[in-house]
Coordinates of C-alpha atoms and ligand atoms in Angstrom, one line a residue:
M1 CA -2.5 21.1 16.6
K2 CA -6.0 20.9 15.5
K3 CA -7.7 17.9 17.6
T4 CA -10.9 18.3 16.2
V5 CA -12.4 17.0 12.7
G6 CA -14.0 20.7 12.6
L7 CA -16.1 19.3 9.0
S8 CA -19.5 18.3 8.3
G9 CA -21.3 17.6 6.0
T10 CA -21.7 20.0 3.3
R11 CA -19.8 22.5 0.8
R12 CA -20.7 25.6 2.9
D13 CA -20.4 23.8 6.4
L14 CA -16.9 23.4 4.6
L15 CA -16.3 27.0 4.5
K16 CA -16.9 28.1 7.8
S17 CA -15.0 25.8 9.3
G18 CA -12.9 24.1 7.3
A19 CA -11.1 26.0 4.6
A20 CA -11.5 29.4 6.0
A21 CA -10.2 27.9 9.3
I22 CA -7.2 27.7 7.8
G23 CA -7.6 31.0 5.9
L24 CA -7.9 29.7 2.5
A25 CA -10.0 31.4 -0.3
A26 CA -12.5 29.8 -1.4
V27 CA -11.9 30.2 -5.4
G28 CA -10.1 27.6 -6.8
L29 CA -11.6 25.4 -5.0
P30 CA -14.7 22.7 -6.8
V31 CA -17.2 25.0 -5.2
R32 CA -20.6 23.2 -4.8
E33 CA -23.9 24.7 -5.3
A34 CA -24.5 26.1 -1.4
G35 CA -26.7 23.4 0.3
A36 CA -25.3 20.7 -1.8
A37 CA -25.0 17.2 -1.2
S38 CA -22.4 15.9 0.5
I39 CA -18.8 15.9 0.5
L40 CA -17.9 13.5 2.4
R41 CA -16.0 10.1 1.1
P42 CA -18.0 7.2 2.1
D43 CA -17.9 3.5 3.2
V44 CA -18.7 1.1 0.1
E45 CA -21.0 -0.3 2.0
T46 CA -23.7 2.6 3.4
A47 CA -26.5 3.2 1.6
S48 CA -24.5 6.1 0.2
G49 CA -21.3 4.4 -0.6
Q50 CA -23.6 1.6 -2.9
A51 CA -25.1 5.0 -4.5
M52 CA -21.5 6.4 -5.2
L53 CA -20.5 2.3 -7.1
H54 CA -23.3 2.1 -8.8
I55 CA -21.6 5.7 -10.2
Y56 CA -18.2 4.5 -10.6
E57 CA -19.5 1.2 -12.2
N58 CA -21.0 2.6 -14.5
A59 CA -18.2 5.7 -15.8
V60 CA -16.0 2.3 -15.8
R61 CA -17.7 0.7 -18.2
I62 CA -17.8 3.5 -20.5
M63 CA -13.8 4.0 -19.6
K64 CA -13.1 0.7 -21.2
D65 CA -14.3 1.2 -24.4
P66 CA -12.3 -0.1 -26.6
K67 CA -12.9 3.3 -29.1
I68 CA -11.6 5.8 -26.6
N69 CA -8.4 3.6 -25.5
T70 CA -6.7 2.9 -28.5
P71 CA -4.6 5.0 -28.6
P72 CA -5.5 6.4 -24.8
Q73 CA -7.0 9.3 -24.3
P74 CA -6.9 10.6 -21.1
H75 CA -9.9 10.0 -19.1
S76 CA -10.2 6.6 -20.7
W77 CA -9.4 3.3 -17.8
T78 CA -6.4 2.5 -20.0
F79 CA -5.0 6.2 -19.3
Q80 CA -5.4 6.3 -15.3
A81 CA -4.1 2.7 -14.9
Y82 CA -1.1 3.1 -16.4
I83 CA -0.7 7.1 -14.6
H84 CA 0.3 4.1 -11.5
A85 CA 2.6 1.9 -14.3
L86 CA 2.7 1.2 -18.2
P87 CA 3.3 -2.5 -17.6
V88 CA 5.5 -4.2 -20.1
D89 CA 2.6 -7.1 -20.5
P90 CA 0.0 -5.3 -19.0
K91 CA -2.3 -8.5 -18.7
D92 CA 0.8 -10.1 -16.5
P93 CA 1.1 -9.9 -13.2
N94 CA 4.6 -10.9 -13.4
S95 CA 5.3 -7.9 -15.4
D96 CA 7.7 -5.3 -15.7
G97 CA 7.3 -2.0 -16.2
Y98 CA 8.6 0.8 -17.4
T99 CA 10.6 3.3 -15.8
N100 CA 9.5 7.3 -16.4
G101 CA 11.7 9.0 -19.3
S102 CA 13.6 6.0 -20.0
P103 CA 14.4 5.2 -24.3
E104 CA 12.4 2.5 -23.7
F105 CA 9.7 4.2 -22.1
K106 CA 9.2 6.4 -24.0
Q107 CA 9.6 4.3 -27.3
K108 CA 6.8 2.7 -26.0
I109 CA 4.6 6.0 -26.3
D110 CA 5.8 5.8 -29.6
Q111 CA 4.2 2.6 -30.5
I112 CA 0.9 3.7 -28.7
Y113 CA 0.8 7.1 -30.2
G114 CA 2.3 6.9 -33.4
V115 CA 5.5 9.8 -33.5
N116 CA 4.1 12.7 -34.7
P117 CA 0.2 12.2 -34.2
P118 CA -1.9 15.2 -35.0
E119 CA -3.8 16.6 -32.3
P120 CA -6.0 15.8 -30.2
V121 CA -3.5 12.7 -30.2
A122 CA -0.6 14.9 -29.4
S123 CA -2.1 16.4 -26.2
W124 CA -2.6 12.7 -25.1
K125 CA 0.8 11.2 -26.0
K126 CA 2.3 14.6 -24.2
A127 CA 0.1 14.3 -20.9
A128 CA 1.0 9.8 -21.3
L129 CA 4.6 11.6 -21.3
A130 CA 4.6 13.8 -18.2
C131 CA 2.4 11.7 -16.0
W132 CA 2.7 8.0 -16.7
S133 CA 5.0 5.4 -14.7
T134 CA 5.0 8.3 -11.7
C135 CA 3.8 6.2 -8.5
P136 CA 6.7 6.2 -5.6
H137 CA 6.2 3.3 -3.4
G138 CA 9.2 3.1 -0.9
S139 CA 9.1 6.3 -1.1
P140 CA 8.4 9.6 1.6
Y141 CA 5.7 10.9 -0.6
F142 CA 4.2 7.8 -1.1
L143 CA 0.8 9.2 0.7
P144 CA 0.9 13.0 -0.9
W145 CA 1.3 12.0 -4.2
H146 CA -1.7 9.3 -4.1
R147 CA -3.8 11.6 -2.9
W148 CA -3.4 13.6 -5.6
Y149 CA -3.9 10.5 -7.6
M150 CA -7.3 10.0 -6.4
Y151 CA -8.7 13.6 -6.0
Y152 CA -7.7 13.8 -9.7
F153 CA -9.4 10.2 -10.4
E154 CA -12.7 11.4 -8.9
Q155 CA -13.0 14.0 -10.9
V156 CA -12.7 12.2 -14.0
I157 CA -15.5 9.6 -12.9
R158 CA -17.2 12.9 -11.6
R159 CA -16.6 14.0 -16.0
V160 CA -17.2 10.8 -17.9
S161 CA -20.0 9.9 -15.2
G162 CA -22.2 13.5 -15.8
Q163 CA -22.7 12.9 -11.6
K164 CA -21.3 16.1 -10.2
D165 CA -21.2 14.6 -6.4
F166 CA -19.1 11.7 -6.8
L167 CA -17.5 11.1 -4.4
L168 CA -14.7 7.8 -4.5
P169 CA -15.9 5.2 -1.4
Y170 CA -13.2 3.7 0.2
W171 CA -13.0 -0.2 1.1
A172 CA -12.7 -0.5 5.3
Y173 CA -10.8 -3.6 5.5
G174 CA -9.2 -3.1 8.8
S175 CA -11.9 -1.7 10.9
S176 CA -13.1 -5.2 12.6
P177 CA -11.8 -9.3 12.0
T178 CA -14.9 -9.8 10.5
K179 CA -16.1 -6.5 8.4
S180 CA -15.3 -5.3 5.0
L181 CA -12.8 -8.2 4.2
Q182 CA -14.1 -9.9 1.3
L183 CA -14.7 -7.5 -2.2
P184 CA -17.7 -5.6 -2.2
K185 CA -19.8 -7.7 -4.4
A186 CA -19.9 -6.1 -7.2
F187 CA -16.5 -6.2 -7.8
Q188 CA -16.5 -10.1 -7.9
D189 CA -19.6 -10.3 -10.2
K190 CA -18.3 -11.5 -13.2
A191 CA -20.8 -9.1 -15.6
S192 CA -19.9 -6.1 -13.6
P193 CA -16.9 -3.9 -15.8
L194 CA -15.3 -4.0 -12.0
Y195 CA -14.7 -7.4 -12.1
E196 CA -11.3 -8.4 -13.0
T197 CA -10.3 -12.3 -13.8
I198 CA -6.3 -12.1 -12.6
R199 CA -7.5 -12.6 -9.0
G200 CA -5.7 -14.4 -6.1
K201 CA -6.5 -16.5 -3.4
G202 CA -8.6 -15.5 -0.3
F203 CA -9.1 -16.9 3.3
T204 CA -11.4 -19.4 3.7
N205 CA -12.5 -18.7 7.4
P206 CA -11.6 -15.1 8.0
L207 CA -11.5 -16.5 11.8
N208 CA -9.1 -19.5 11.1
L209 CA -6.7 -18.1 8.9
T210 CA -4.8 -21.6 7.8
S211 CA -5.9 -21.9 3.7
Q212 CA -5.7 -19.4 1.3
T213 CA -7.2 -21.4 -1.7
Q214 CA -10.1 -19.6 -2.0
P215 CA -10.3 -17.0 -4.5
M216 CA -11.1 -13.3 -3.4
N217 CA -13.6 -13.6 -6.6
E218 CA -15.9 -16.1 -5.3
N219 CA -15.3 -14.5 -1.3
G220 CA -11.8 -15.3 -0.4
Y221 CA -11.2 -13.4 2.7
L222 CA -8.6 -10.5 3.2
G223 CA -6.3 -11.6 6.5
Y224 CA -7.8 -9.1 9.2
P225 CA -3.8 -9.3 11.0
L226 CA -2.7 -8.8 8.2
V227 CA -5.1 -5.0 7.7
D228 CA -5.3 -4.3 11.1
Y229 CA -4.4 -0.5 10.9
T230 CA -3.9 0.0 14.8
G231 CA -0.3 -0.1 14.7
T232 CA -0.1 3.1 12.3
L233 CA -2.0 5.0 14.2
V234 CA -0.5 5.8 17.4
T235 CA 2.5 7.2 16.3
S236 CA 2.3 10.8 15.7
Q237 CA 5.7 10.7 13.7
Y238 CA 4.9 10.9 9.8
Y239 CA 8.9 10.0 9.5
P240 CA 10.6 6.7 10.9
A241 CA 11.9 8.6 14.1
D242 CA 10.1 6.7 17.0
T243 CA 13.1 3.8 16.8
G244 CA 12.7 4.1 20.5
A245 CA 9.0 2.6 20.1
K246 CA 8.1 -1.0 20.1
L247 CA 7.9 -2.6 16.3
Y248 CA 4.1 -3.1 15.9
F249 CA 4.8 -4.6 12.2
P250 CA 7.4 -7.4 12.6
P251 CA 7.2 -7.4 9.0
S252 CA 8.6 -4.7 8.3
S253 CA 11.9 -3.8 6.6
G254 CA 14.4 -1.3 7.3
W255 CA 12.4 2.6 8.1
Y256 CA 9.3 1.1 6.9
Q257 CA 7.8 -0.2 10.7
Y258 CA 8.1 3.1 11.9
G259 CA 7.1 6.1 11.7
Y260 CA 3.6 6.9 10.2
T261 CA 3.9 6.7 6.0
G262 CA 6.0 3.5 6.3
R263 CA 3.8 1.7 9.0
T264 CA 0.5 1.9 6.7
E265 CA 2.7 1.5 3.7
T266 CA 3.5 -1.7 4.8
Q267 CA 0.3 -2.6 6.3
P268 CA -2.1 -2.7 5.4
H269 CA -1.7 -1.0 2.2
D270 CA 1.3 -4.0 1.0
N271 CA -1.0 -6.5 2.8
V272 CA -3.9 -5.2 0.8
H273 CA -2.6 -5.4 -2.6
D274 CA -0.7 -9.0 -2.0
G275 CA -4.1 -10.3 -0.9
V276 CA -6.3 -9.5 -3.5
G277 CA -3.4 -10.7 -5.5
G278 CA -3.0 -11.1 -9.2
L279 CA -2.9 -7.9 -11.3
M280 CA -2.9 -5.8 -7.1
G281 CA 0.1 -7.7 -6.4
N282 CA 1.9 -5.8 -8.6
V283 CA 3.3 -2.5 -9.1
P284 CA 3.0 -2.1 -12.7
T285 CA -0.2 -3.7 -13.4
A286 CA -1.9 -3.1 -10.0
A287 CA -4.3 0.0 -11.4
Q288 CA -5.9 -1.6 -13.6
D289 CA -7.9 -3.9 -11.4
P290 CA -11.4 -1.7 -10.2
I291 CA -10.4 -1.9 -6.6
F292 CA -7.5 -0.6 -6.5
Y293 CA -8.9 3.2 -6.4
L294 CA -12.1 2.3 -3.1
H295 CA -8.3 0.3 -2.0
H296 CA -6.4 4.2 -2.5
C297 CA -9.4 5.8 -1.0
Q298 CA -9.7 3.5 2.0
I299 CA -5.7 4.2 2.5
D300 CA -6.4 8.9 2.4
H301 CA -9.0 7.7 4.6
L302 CA -6.9 6.3 6.8
W303 CA -3.9 9.2 6.7
A304 CA -7.4 11.7 7.5
S305 CA -7.6 9.8 10.3
W306 CA -4.2 9.9 11.5
Q307 CA -4.3 13.7 10.5
N308 CA -7.5 14.0 13.1
I309 CA -5.3 13.1 15.5
Y310 CA -1.9 14.4 15.8
G311 CA -2.5 17.7 12.7
Y312 CA -2.8 18.1 9.4
D313 CA 0.7 19.7 8.9
T314 CA 2.8 18.2 11.6
I315 CA 5.5 16.5 10.1
N316 CA 8.3 15.6 11.0
F317 CA 10.6 16.7 8.1
A318 CA 14.7 16.4 8.4
T319 CA 16.4 19.3 9.6
G320 CA 20.1 20.0 8.0
T321 CA 20.6 17.4 5.6
G322 CA 17.8 14.7 4.0
T323 CA 17.3 11.4 3.8
D324 CA 15.5 8.9 1.6
A325 CA 13.7 7.8 4.1
Q326 CA 13.1 11.8 6.1
P327 CA 13.4 14.4 3.6
T328 CA 14.5 18.2 4.7
Q329 CA 10.5 20.1 3.9
A330 CA 12.3 22.5 1.5
Q331 CA 13.1 18.7 -0.6
W332 CA 9.1 18.4 -0.1
N333 CA 8.6 21.3 -1.7
A334 CA 10.7 21.3 -4.7
Q335 CA 8.5 17.6 -5.5
V336 CA 6.3 18.1 -8.5
A337 CA 3.7 15.6 -9.8
Y338 CA 1.7 15.1 -13.3
F339 CA -2.2 14.4 -13.2
V340 CA -4.6 15.3 -15.9
D341 CA -7.9 16.7 -15.0
G342 CA -11.9 16.1 -15.4
A343 CA -10.9 17.6 -18.3
G344 CA -8.4 16.0 -19.8
R345 CA -5.8 18.6 -19.1
L346 CA -2.6 18.0 -17.8
V347 CA -1.9 19.3 -14.4
K348 CA 1.2 19.6 -12.5
V349 CA 1.0 19.9 -8.7
G350 CA 3.2 20.2 -5.6
Y351 CA 3.3 18.4 -2.1
Q352 CA 2.7 21.5 -0.4
K353 CA -1.3 21.9 -0.8
V354 CA -1.9 18.7 -0.2
L355 CA -1.4 18.0 3.5
D356 CA -4.9 19.5 4.6
Y357 CA -7.7 17.4 2.8
R358 CA -10.1 19.5 3.5
A359 CA -8.6 22.5 1.4
L360 CA -9.0 20.4 -1.1
G361 CA -12.7 19.9 -0.8
Y362 CA -13.6 17.2 0.5
G363 CA -13.7 14.4 4.2
Y364 CA -15.2 11.1 4.6
D365 CA -18.1 9.7 6.5
S366 CA -16.3 8.5 9.5
Y367 CA -12.6 9.1 11.0
V368 CA -10.6 6.0 12.9
P369 CA -10.0 7.6 16.3
N370 CA -6.8 6.2 17.9
P371 CA -6.9 3.4 19.0
E372 CA -4.9 4.0 22.3
G373 CA -6.0 7.1 22.9
K374 CA -2.7 8.5 23.1
P375 CA 0.5 9.0 20.6
V376 CA 3.6 6.7 21.2
A377 CA 6.8 8.4 22.9
E378 CA 8.2 10.9 21.2
A379 CA 11.4 11.3 18.7
A380 CA 14.3 10.9 19.7
A381 CA 16.6 11.2 17.1
K382 CA 16.1 11.1 13.4
V383 CA 17.9 7.5 11.0
T384 CA 18.9 7.2 8.0
L385 CA 17.9 4.2 5.7
A386 CA 20.7 2.8 6.4
A387 CA 21.3 2.6 10.3
A388 CA 18.1 1.0 10.6
S389 CA 17.9 -1.4 8.0
T390 CA 21.4 -2.9 9.5
A391 CA 20.7 -3.2 12.7
A392 CA 23.4 -1.8 13.9
G393 CA 25.3 -3.2 17.5
Q394 CA 23.2 -6.7 16.7
T395 CA 25.7 -9.5 16.4
T396 CA 24.6 -12.6 14.1
L397 CA 23.9 -16.1 15.8
S398 CA 23.0 -18.3 13.6
A399 CA 23.1 -17.8 9.4
K400 CA 22.3 -19.9 6.0
P401 CA 23.3 -18.6 3.7
D402 CA 21.7 -19.1 0.1
V403 CA 18.1 -20.2 0.7
E404 CA 15.8 -21.0 -1.9
V405 CA 12.3 -21.0 -1.2
G406 CA 9.7 -22.6 -3.6
S407 CA 5.7 -22.1 -3.7
G408 CA 4.9 -24.8 -1.9
G409 CA 7.2 -23.4 1.6
A410 CA 10.7 -24.5 3.0
T411 CA 11.8 -25.5 6.3
L412 CA 15.3 -24.5 7.6
T413 CA 16.9 -24.6 11.2
L414 CA 19.0 -22.2 12.9
T415 CA 21.5 -22.2 15.8
P416 CA 22.8 -20.1 18.0
P417 CA 25.9 -20.4 19.8
N418 CA 23.6 -22.0 23.1
A419 CA 21.3 -24.5 21.3
D420 CA 22.9 -27.5 23.9
A421 CA 21.4 -25.7 26.3
K422 CA 18.0 -26.2 27.9
A423 CA 16.8 -22.9 28.2
L424 CA 18.5 -19.3 26.8
T425 CA 19.1 -17.5 30.2
A426 CA 18.9 -13.7 30.5
T427 CA 22.6 -13.3 30.2
Q428 CA 22.9 -15.5 27.5
A429 CA 22.7 -13.9 23.9
Q430 CA 18.6 -14.1 23.0
P431 CA 17.8 -13.9 18.9
K432 CA 15.6 -10.6 19.2
T433 CA 16.0 -10.1 15.4
L434 CA 15.6 -12.5 12.4
H435 CA 16.8 -10.8 9.2
L436 CA 16.0 -12.4 5.3
K437 CA 18.6 -10.5 3.3
N438 CA 19.0 -9.6 -0.1
L439 CA 15.4 -11.4 -0.6
R440 CA 14.9 -11.5 -4.2
L441 CA 11.5 -12.8 -6.2
R442 CA 12.3 -15.5 -8.7
K443 CA 7.6 -15.8 -9.3
R444 CA 5.1 -14.9 -7.5
P445 CA 3.6 -17.9 -5.6
P446 CA -0.3 -18.6 -6.7
A447 CA -1.0 -17.7 -2.6
P448 CA 1.2 -15.3 -0.7
L449 CA 4.2 -16.7 1.8
Y450 CA 4.1 -16.4 5.5
V451 CA 7.3 -17.1 8.1
F452 CA 6.3 -18.8 10.6
L453 CA 8.8 -19.8 13.9
N454 CA 9.7 -23.6 15.4
L455 CA 6.2 -25.0 13.9
P456 CA 6.1 -28.6 14.3
A457 CA 5.4 -31.1 11.8
N458 CA 2.6 -31.9 10.9
T459 CA 0.8 -28.8 12.7
P460 CA -1.4 -26.0 9.6
A461 CA 0.4 -22.7 9.5
E462 CA -1.4 -19.9 10.6
V463 CA -1.4 -17.0 10.2
G464 CA -2.0 -14.7 13.7
G465 CA -1.5 -18.0 15.3
P466 CA 1.1 -19.0 17.8
Y467 CA 3.8 -20.3 15.2
Y468 CA 3.3 -16.6 13.1
L469 CA 5.7 -14.3 13.0
G470 CA 4.6 -12.3 9.4
P471 CA 4.5 -11.9 6.0
V472 CA 6.9 -12.0 3.5
S473 CA 5.9 -8.4 1.2
Q474 CA 6.0 -8.8 -1.9
F475 CA 3.8 -6.3 -3.5
K476 CA 6.7 -4.1 -4.2
L477 CA 9.4 -6.6 -5.7
K478 CA 9.6 -7.1 -9.0
S479 CA 9.6 -11.1 -10.1
G480 CA 12.1 -12.4 -12.2
G481 CA 15.8 -12.9 -10.1
G482 CA 18.4 -11.1 -11.9
A483 CA 21.5 -9.6 -10.9
S484 CA 21.7 -9.2 -7.4
H485 CA 22.4 -5.8 -6.1
A486 CA 20.9 -3.7 -3.4
G487 CA 17.4 -2.5 -3.2
H488 CA 16.3 0.7 -4.3
S489 CA 13.1 2.6 -3.9
G490 CA 10.0 1.8 -6.5
H491 CA 10.1 4.5 -8.0
G492 CA 8.0 5.5 -11.0
G493 CA 5.8 3.0 -11.9
H494 CA 8.3 -1.1 -11.0
G495 CA 9.1 -2.3 -8.2
V496 CA 12.5 -3.2 -6.4
E497 CA 15.6 -6.1 -7.2
S498 CA 15.6 -7.4 -4.0
A499 CA 15.1 -6.3 0.3
S500 CA 16.3 -7.5 2.9
F501 CA 13.7 -7.9 6.2
A502 CA 13.8 -7.5 9.9
Y503 CA 11.7 -9.2 12.0
D504 CA 11.2 -8.6 15.6
V505 CA 11.1 -12.3 16.8
E506 CA 11.7 -11.4 20.9
T507 CA 8.4 -11.4 21.5
I508 CA 7.0 -14.8 20.0
L509 CA 9.9 -17.2 21.4
Q510 CA 9.2 -15.5 24.8
Q511 CA 5.3 -16.3 24.0
Q512 CA 6.4 -19.6 23.0
R513 CA 8.4 -20.3 26.2
Q514 CA 5.6 -19.6 28.8
K515 CA 2.8 -21.9 26.7
G516 CA 5.8 -24.4 26.7
L517 CA 5.8 -24.7 22.6
W518 CA 9.6 -23.9 22.7
S519 CA 12.3 -24.4 25.1
G520 CA 15.4 -22.5 23.4
G521 CA 17.5 -23.9 21.5
P522 CA 17.1 -24.1 17.8
V523 CA 15.5 -22.4 16.1
T524 CA 13.5 -23.3 12.9
V525 CA 12.4 -20.7 9.9
T526 CA 8.8 -22.2 7.8
I527 CA 8.3 -19.9 5.3
A528 CA 5.4 -21.3 3.5
P529 CA 1.8 -20.6 2.2
A530 CA -1.0 -20.4 5.1
G531 CA -1.9 -24.1 5.5
Q532 CA -0.1 -27.4 5.2
V533 CA 3.5 -27.2 4.6
G534 CA 4.1 -29.3 1.3
G535 CA 6.2 -30.1 -1.8
A536 CA 8.5 -27.2 -3.0
G537 CA 6.7 -26.2 -6.2
D538 CA 7.6 -23.9 -8.6
P539 CA 10.7 -21.3 -7.0
A540 CA 8.7 -18.5 -5.6
L541 CA 11.7 -16.5 -3.5
S542 CA 16.0 -16.6 -3.5
I543 CA 17.3 -15.2 0.0
G544 CA 20.7 -14.1 0.7
S545 CA 21.1 -14.8 3.8
V546 CA 18.1 -16.1 6.7
E547 CA 20.0 -14.7 10.2
L548 CA 19.1 -14.4 13.7
S549 CA 20.9 -11.5 15.5
N550 CA 20.5 -10.6 19.2
Ligands
CU601 CU1 -1.4 1.0 -3.6

């Protein structure tokens, strides 16, 4: 396991300490002149980050020119965004997306490019058929796919801008409770091509998260407890094998709360999508917002940081039979993905070569260290998706079926069997987990919804406060309800029909008891936006069952 970063600022250094050290030939890598500019992707708030942002801004303006978007040429904004997902209605944050390869998908592409177009349109169409709507979410391939996506997107920006030294800047949210929580200025400037009208509401005050009514386009903030990434960096396991470790993110479902990839996809990744909101808050429409690429550059930056701590090739693949949560190395090696390069050519890639970002010819201006200085306990045994999400061995203490939640919030009371006891003792059944089972999204609410326990009436719901349990992550959920059936991974550009969330309630109930905020007995569950819990609002969530288990 390599402990050192071994990467300084130039291509020449990289060849000495990076690519050469891992035995790769320089041939085929994006070689720069010796002594050329930095190859380190910068924090957007630094001077070099601002310089890169300026190049990006000009490139996006060119890429959005209707002349190259009708029909979309490979280096157009539309084409690049549709690689992530082809939306049914590009401007509707509740839009569904087309599944790559489906009859509807092919029909839509026929509409866009024509049935038998002449060259060069035929080549664009062929590329679109291969690479549009291919983003994997809730998937073991989430990180490598998005790393390639940013890699080729960066090449497209280089080609469009004519700036061969362009490096994608990253949005460094999550690094501190006060820093980088607002959209970088240029993204809020109506005159800039980086501006997107369809964005959501942020928090008004980053240090008192009781009001999420400030538009992100008018200096609204992401909530730090929602984007804090420290819990991802303390696990040495890429895949969810560390079920014995404590839960870092109560608001996770199934395997997402374990292993590096699941944790980082949940928080900060999904929460940033929900936090920016609007087009960004929905898988099929997200990549049309120019902030998407700085967001995913930060996700890649964090993965690179994790790799610097634990090694570039240390993935705990399944031995024997792989699962949806933990594939075998052979399954990983068999994956292929399609993108277009800077010259607009269709490229086919695998995931073997994407693990070591240094071999791809880039790095970052700084890396995040392990916040605890040591990894959490090594894996016990591999878990399956089913075992993790059904929480084997738990007994349901109290349940409420068919709960409807409006955008204004809802409160319900769960009464465990020992509710009449003044205070539950250690020998009695202690609620350990709150489940929101078979949760479906009717319509995306104006602001995200969060779960609170025992929130008193007339007390504002505060994210990160003593009653706060976690967010209802909605990014990967498809809106519009639909028939109830088991959730599945959001492959190929659209969200899942339903999901089940499990939250660790043991710790918060203990803390509430110590502070005298709860003394045992019934537990109230409030699912609401931050702030004063008000009227019902429009239908937002439909939950098959809300349950407390021990
Ligand atoms: Cu994303």
